Amino acid sequence: MASLSAVRRAAGTVVAALLVTAVAFGPSAAARPSTVPPSQDAPVHGTVKGRVTGPRSVNARNRAAVDRFRQLHARSAARHPVDTNHEWWGTEVSPNSSALTGISATQSVDSSLRLSNSDDVLYAPTVKPRDGACIEVVTVHTSTDAQIWAWDWCTTSGQDVGATETVDSNFLGTYGTTVNGHSAYTVKIALTDPASNTWTAYLYNYATGAWQTFFSSGGTDQSGVAFGWDMFEYYSSVNPATGNVHVCDDLSGKAVESSSIQLRTSAGWASADPGNSSIFPNPTMDPGTYLCSGINSDVVTPNSDWQVSVA
């Protein structure tokens, strides 16, 4: 199985873009979460929209974003347009993580963000527990929507979205919280049946104080990536007027943040730290690499809280 570095850099030779929370205004390292993160032991009550096995239908206007996400993880670079850039940055769970049985994070999300280029997609933050896990939960921004996907890596019909939620006032009123002055939601992905390798994604309902089941899938992980992650990721072309990727200009004055990243092993839940994770692919972002002149990365708490902002 190829390493995350090999797989992602292979894609990066042809495209340059991103995968981990979505976008918000005005980050400040001094202002920390205004809502205490939920306990992992909070009860599980009900489901998100009452459907947890799928696939659930995906809004047709975002089908291109779904296809592009699948292509980003494909081994054939020929499928990617040569003028599209794909980059990523964030927390990578250490390799040899078979003992890891869960991951949780609070992800920022901007319900009003619309990308200026209809071909671009911001997948940030996006989170997958480890090699073998069936589910990745992605915060997705396109030119039409802000959505949350449960990506099914174990579907027998090929990788696809298993469940979706559109981020609007109704969603934020139920699953939203506030972190560092911006909107966010909390997700947990856990191994719920080792015998069938079944994983379940949960969203935390802040209105009721309980986790709700979002999507469940079991089988064989087809991602071909031997790591877990919580990342900022984008897929974007260059704006000739600025020399930046369009996503960079769209994020001007905004920030993406993932906070309260926790990992579960047989010892229980613990914050991501340098002993069980790393910042990938480099400690800080290089504006030249990301084709974004004002981009800045900040590891607020190694490695359980990171921010990406654009000045």
Short mmCIF file of C-alpha atoms in Angstrom, two decimals:
data_model
loop_
_atom_site.label_atom_id
_atom_site.label_comp_id
_atom_site.label_asym_id
_atom_site.label_seq_id
_atom_site.Cartn_x
_atom_site.Cartn_y
_atom_site.Cartn_z
CA MET A 1 0.00 0.00 0.00
CA ALA A 2 1.40 3.39 -0.97
CA SER A 3 2.16 5.98 1.69
CA LEU A 4 0.04 9.10 2.03
CA SER A 5 2.99 11.14 0.81
CA ALA A 6 3.43 9.04 -2.33
CA VAL A 7 -0.26 9.00 -3.19
CA ARG A 8 -0.88 12.66 -2.57
CA ARG A 9 2.32 13.87 -4.21
CA ALA A 10 1.55 11.77 -7.27
CA ALA A 11 -1.71 13.64 -7.57
CA GLY A 12 0.09 16.91 -6.90
CA THR A 13 2.38 16.51 -9.92
CA VAL A 14 -0.60 17.16 -12.12
CA VAL A 15 -2.95 19.15 -9.90
CA ALA A 16 -2.48 21.31 -6.87
CA ALA A 17 -5.41 21.72 -4.34
CA LEU A 18 -6.90 20.32 -0.68
CA LEU A 19 -8.85 17.85 1.73
CA VAL A 20 -10.25 18.24 7.15
CA THR A 21 -13.30 22.40 8.62
CA ALA A 22 -14.62 25.04 6.45
CA VAL A 23 -14.22 28.76 6.41
CA ALA A 24 -14.76 31.65 8.80
CA PHE A 25 -13.88 35.27 9.48
CA GLY A 26 -11.07 36.80 11.51
CA PRO A 27 -8.97 34.11 13.24
CA SER A 28 -7.23 34.98 16.47
CA ALA A 29 -4.87 32.59 18.21
CA ALA A 30 -5.71 34.25 21.54
CA ALA A 31 -9.45 33.57 21.34
CA ARG A 32 -10.15 29.92 21.96
CA PRO A 33 -13.34 27.86 21.75
CA SER A 34 -16.33 29.57 23.34
CA THR A 35 -18.16 26.26 23.73
CA VAL A 36 -16.67 23.35 25.64
CA PRO A 37 -16.15 20.38 23.25
CA PRO A 38 -18.68 17.61 23.86
CA SER A 39 -17.78 14.54 25.84
CA GLN A 40 -17.02 11.47 23.73
CA ASP A 41 -19.15 9.57 26.24
CA ALA A 42 -22.26 11.65 25.53
CA PRO A 43 -25.24 9.47 24.60
CA VAL A 44 -26.15 8.53 21.03
CA HIS A 45 -29.75 9.51 20.36
CA GLY A 46 -31.30 9.25 16.89
CA THR A 47 -29.90 9.82 13.45
CA VAL A 48 -29.16 12.75 11.18
CA LYS A 49 -32.17 12.87 8.83
CA GLY A 50 -33.00 9.35 9.90
CA ARG A 51 -30.92 7.53 7.28
CA VAL A 52 -27.52 6.06 8.05
CA THR A 53 -26.93 3.50 5.33
CA GLY A 54 -26.99 4.49 1.75
CA PRO A 55 -25.92 5.83 -0.44
CA ARG A 56 -28.03 8.92 0.14
CA SER A 57 -28.64 10.90 -3.04
CA VAL A 58 -26.29 13.81 -3.66
CA ASN A 59 -27.42 17.16 -4.97
CA ALA A 60 -26.89 16.93 -8.74
CA ARG A 61 -25.29 20.37 -8.91
CA ASN A 62 -22.47 19.04 -6.73
CA ARG A 63 -21.95 15.83 -8.69
CA ALA A 64 -18.87 17.37 -10.34
CA ALA A 65 -17.39 18.00 -6.89
CA VAL A 66 -18.08 14.37 -5.99
CA ASP A 67 -16.36 13.11 -9.13
CA ARG A 68 -13.41 15.41 -8.55
CA PHE A 69 -13.00 14.21 -4.98
CA ARG A 70 -12.87 10.62 -6.21
CA GLN A 71 -10.31 11.59 -8.87
CA LEU A 72 -8.07 13.29 -6.31
CA HIS A 73 -7.47 9.91 -4.73
CA ALA A 74 -7.12 8.01 -7.98
CA ARG A 75 -3.68 6.70 -8.93
CA SER A 76 -4.02 7.83 -12.54
CA ALA A 77 -2.83 11.43 -12.76
CA ALA A 78 -4.04 11.60 -16.37
CA ARG A 79 -7.59 12.14 -15.09
CA HIS A 80 -6.77 15.58 -13.68
CA PRO A 81 -6.74 18.83 -15.68
CA VAL A 82 -3.19 20.12 -15.99
CA ASP A 83 -4.21 23.66 -15.06
CA THR A 84 -5.82 22.69 -11.74
CA ASN A 85 -3.86 22.84 -8.50
CA HIS A 86 -4.28 20.45 -5.59
CA GLU A 87 -2.67 21.08 -2.20
CA TRP A 88 -3.25 20.04 1.41
CA TRP A 89 -1.94 20.73 4.91
CA GLY A 90 -2.85 19.69 8.44
CA THR A 91 -2.67 16.87 10.97
CA GLU A 92 -1.62 13.43 9.75
CA VAL A 93 -2.20 10.48 12.05
CA SER A 94 0.96 8.44 12.51
CA PRO A 95 1.41 5.29 10.38
CA ASN A 96 1.00 1.78 11.78
CA SER A 97 -2.18 3.02 13.43
CA SER A 98 -4.15 -0.24 13.43
CA ALA A 99 -4.78 0.29 17.16
CA LEU A 100 -6.64 3.52 16.39
CA THR A 101 -10.40 3.01 16.59
CA GLY A 102 -11.74 6.54 16.39
CA ILE A 103 -11.15 10.22 15.66
CA SER A 104 -13.09 13.32 16.61
CA ALA A 105 -12.73 17.00 15.70
CA THR A 106 -14.58 20.30 15.76
CA GLN A 107 -14.51 21.76 12.25
CA SER A 108 -15.14 25.35 11.22
CA VAL A 109 -17.72 25.92 8.49
CA ASP A 110 -18.92 29.01 6.59
CA SER A 111 -22.49 28.59 5.34
CA SER A 112 -22.21 31.76 3.23
CA LEU A 113 -18.97 30.95 1.37
CA ARG A 114 -19.40 30.50 -2.39
CA LEU A 115 -16.33 29.88 -4.53
CA SER A 116 -15.91 32.23 -7.48
CA ASN A 117 -14.83 29.54 -9.96
CA SER A 118 -17.46 26.89 -10.65
CA ASP A 119 -14.78 24.24 -11.27
CA ASP A 120 -13.07 24.72 -7.90
CA VAL A 121 -13.73 22.83 -4.66
CA LEU A 122 -12.55 23.46 -1.11
CA TYR A 123 -12.48 20.26 0.95
CA ALA A 124 -11.64 21.62 4.36
CA PRO A 125 -11.42 20.39 6.95
CA THR A 126 -11.63 16.74 6.01
CA VAL A 127 -11.03 13.85 8.43
CA LYS A 128 -10.40 10.10 8.11
CA PRO A 129 -9.31 8.00 11.13
CA ARG A 130 -6.70 5.68 9.60
CA ASP A 131 -5.86 3.12 6.94
CA GLY A 132 -8.74 0.65 6.83
CA ALA A 133 -11.41 3.11 7.98
CA CYS A 134 -14.47 3.15 5.75
CA ILE A 135 -15.57 6.75 6.26
CA GLU A 136 -14.10 10.19 5.69
CA VAL A 137 -16.17 13.21 6.74
CA VAL A 138 -15.52 16.21 4.50
CA THR A 139 -16.47 19.87 4.79
CA VAL A 140 -17.15 20.92 1.20
CA HIS A 141 -17.47 24.36 -0.36
CA THR A 142 -18.31 24.91 -4.02
CA SER A 143 -19.75 27.78 -6.04
CA THR A 144 -23.26 26.72 -5.00
CA ASP A 145 -23.22 25.15 -1.52
CA ALA A 146 -21.55 24.52 1.78
CA GLN A 147 -22.08 20.85 2.61
CA ILE A 148 -20.85 18.07 4.86
CA TRP A 149 -20.24 14.69 3.26
CA ALA A 150 -19.73 11.25 4.69
CA TRP A 151 -17.49 9.75 2.03
CA ASP A 152 -17.80 5.96 1.80
CA TRP A 153 -14.45 4.30 1.05
CA CYS A 154 -15.89 0.79 1.41
CA THR A 155 -18.91 0.84 -0.87
CA THR A 156 -19.00 -2.14 -3.22
CA SER A 157 -20.04 0.05 -6.15
CA GLY A 158 -16.94 2.24 -5.90
CA GLN A 159 -16.09 5.18 -3.66
CA ASP A 160 -18.92 7.69 -3.38
CA VAL A 161 -20.77 9.98 -1.00
CA GLY A 162 -22.83 7.98 1.47
CA ALA A 163 -24.59 10.90 3.16
CA THR A 164 -24.78 14.67 2.79
CA GLU A 165 -25.94 17.63 4.85
CA THR A 166 -26.32 21.16 3.52
CA VAL A 167 -24.98 23.72 5.97
CA ASP A 168 -27.66 26.35 6.49
CA SER A 169 -29.33 28.09 9.44
CA ASN A 170 -31.33 24.96 10.29
CA PHE A 171 -28.19 22.82 10.37
CA LEU A 172 -26.25 25.33 12.47
CA GLY A 173 -29.18 25.70 14.85
CA THR A 174 -28.95 22.00 15.61
CA TYR A 175 -25.33 20.96 15.09
CA GLY A 176 -23.54 24.31 15.20
CA THR A 177 -21.27 25.76 17.85
CA THR A 178 -18.84 28.68 18.02
CA VAL A 179 -15.06 28.34 17.99
CA ASN A 180 -12.73 31.32 17.88
CA GLY A 181 -15.62 33.52 16.78
CA HIS A 182 -16.74 31.41 13.85
CA SER A 183 -19.31 28.68 13.22
CA ALA A 184 -18.29 25.05 13.59
CA TYR A 185 -19.66 21.54 14.01
CA THR A 186 -18.28 18.46 15.76
CA VAL A 187 -17.82 15.07 14.11
CA LYS A 188 -16.75 11.67 15.42
CA ILE A 189 -15.85 8.57 13.37
CA ALA A 190 -15.51 5.31 15.30
CA LEU A 191 -15.01 1.61 14.64
CA THR A 192 -18.32 0.08 15.72
CA ASP A 193 -17.94 -3.55 14.56
CA PRO A 194 -14.36 -4.86 14.21
CA ALA A 195 -15.52 -8.20 12.77
CA SER A 196 -17.05 -6.55 9.69
CA ASN A 197 -14.78 -3.47 9.77
CA THR A 198 -17.85 -1.27 10.18
CA TRP A 199 -17.25 2.40 10.94
CA THR A 200 -19.87 4.94 11.98
CA ALA A 201 -19.79 8.73 11.65
CA TYR A 202 -21.65 10.84 14.21
CA LEU A 203 -22.49 14.54 14.38
CA TYR A 204 -22.92 16.16 17.78
CA ASN A 205 -26.35 17.71 18.31
CA TYR A 206 -25.67 20.77 20.46
CA ALA A 207 -29.42 21.35 20.88
CA THR A 208 -29.96 18.01 22.65
CA GLY A 209 -26.47 17.30 24.01
CA ALA A 210 -26.22 13.95 22.21
CA TRP A 211 -24.41 12.37 19.28
CA GLN A 212 -26.51 11.46 16.24
CA THR A 213 -25.57 8.79 13.72
CA PHE A 214 -24.72 10.31 10.33
CA PHE A 215 -23.57 7.33 8.26
CA SER A 216 -22.31 3.78 8.68
CA SER A 217 -20.33 1.54 6.33
CA GLY A 218 -18.29 -1.66 6.52
CA GLY A 219 -16.06 -3.70 4.25
CA THR A 220 -12.68 -3.03 2.66
CA ASP A 221 -11.10 0.41 2.53
CA GLN A 222 -10.36 1.29 -1.10
CA SER A 223 -8.53 4.58 -0.53
CA GLY A 224 -5.06 3.07 -0.92
CA VAL A 225 -3.69 5.47 1.72
CA ALA A 226 -1.90 4.12 4.79
CA PHE A 227 -2.53 7.07 7.10
CA GLY A 228 -5.34 8.96 8.77
CA TRP A 229 -5.67 12.73 8.64
CA ASP A 230 -7.47 15.95 9.47
CA MET A 231 -6.55 18.30 6.63
CA PHE A 232 -7.13 21.54 4.77
CA GLU A 233 -7.38 20.72 1.05
CA TYR A 234 -8.36 22.47 -2.16
CA TYR A 235 -8.73 21.85 -5.89
CA SER A 236 -8.41 25.16 -7.73
CA SER A 237 -7.20 26.86 -10.89
CA VAL A 238 -5.13 30.07 -10.98
CA ASN A 239 -6.72 33.48 -11.19
CA PRO A 240 -4.64 35.25 -13.89
CA ALA A 241 -5.53 38.64 -12.44
CA THR A 242 -3.82 37.91 -9.10
CA GLY A 243 -1.53 34.93 -9.69
CA ASN A 244 -3.23 33.16 -6.79
CA VAL A 245 -5.47 30.12 -7.03
CA HIS A 246 -9.09 31.27 -7.05
CA VAL A 247 -9.71 29.55 -3.70
CA CYS A 248 -7.01 31.74 -2.14
CA ASP A 249 -8.75 34.92 -3.25
CA ASP A 250 -12.11 33.53 -2.11
CA LEU A 251 -10.67 32.98 1.38
CA SER A 252 -9.19 36.46 1.69
CA GLY A 253 -9.90 37.72 5.22
CA LYS A 254 -11.18 34.32 6.30
CA ALA A 255 -9.82 31.27 8.08
CA VAL A 256 -10.30 27.52 8.25
CA GLU A 257 -9.78 25.80 11.60
CA SER A 258 -9.88 22.30 13.03
CA SER A 259 -9.82 22.13 16.82
CA SER A 260 -10.18 19.57 19.62
CA ILE A 261 -8.80 16.75 17.45
CA GLN A 262 -8.90 13.56 19.51
CA LEU A 263 -7.87 9.97 18.80
CA ARG A 264 -9.25 6.79 20.38
CA THR A 265 -7.25 3.68 21.23
CA SER A 266 -7.78 0.89 23.76
CA ALA A 267 -6.61 3.38 26.39
CA GLY A 268 -9.47 5.72 25.55
CA TRP A 269 -9.69 9.15 23.95
CA ALA A 270 -6.69 11.51 23.94
CA SER A 271 -5.79 14.72 22.12
CA ALA A 272 -3.70 14.48 18.97
CA ASP A 273 -0.10 15.37 19.85
CA PRO A 274 3.41 14.98 18.40
CA GLY A 275 3.56 11.46 19.82
CA ASN A 276 0.67 10.13 17.73
CA SER A 277 0.54 12.52 14.78
CA SER A 278 2.47 15.08 12.75
CA ILE A 279 1.87 18.20 10.67
CA PHE A 280 1.90 17.22 7.00
CA PRO A 281 3.47 17.79 4.54
CA ASN A 282 5.54 20.58 6.18
CA PRO A 283 5.45 22.39 9.54
CA THR A 284 4.23 25.59 7.86
CA MET A 285 2.70 26.49 4.52
CA ASP A 286 4.84 28.11 1.81
CA PRO A 287 2.79 30.71 -0.10
CA GLY A 288 4.67 29.80 -3.28
CA THR A 289 3.77 26.13 -3.01
CA TYR A 290 0.11 26.86 -2.33
CA LEU A 291 -0.07 29.62 -4.97
CA CYS A 292 -1.56 31.92 -2.35
CA SER A 293 0.39 35.06 -1.50
CA GLY A 294 -1.40 35.78 1.78
CA ILE A 295 -1.77 32.27 3.18
CA ASN A 296 -0.68 31.55 6.74
CA SER A 297 -0.75 28.34 8.78
CA ASP A 298 -0.75 28.18 12.56
CA VAL A 299 -0.52 25.10 14.75
CA VAL A 300 -2.33 26.51 17.76
CA THR A 301 -1.98 23.34 19.85
CA PRO A 302 0.28 20.57 18.48
CA ASN A 303 -1.33 18.70 16.82
CA SER A 304 -4.94 19.03 17.96
CA ASP A 305 -5.72 22.55 16.71
CA TRP A 306 -4.64 24.15 13.45
CA GLN A 307 -5.70 27.22 11.47
CA VAL A 308 -5.22 28.27 7.87
CA SER A 309 -5.93 31.93 7.14
CA VAL A 310 -5.53 34.22 4.13
CA ALA A 311 -4.55 37.83 4.72
#
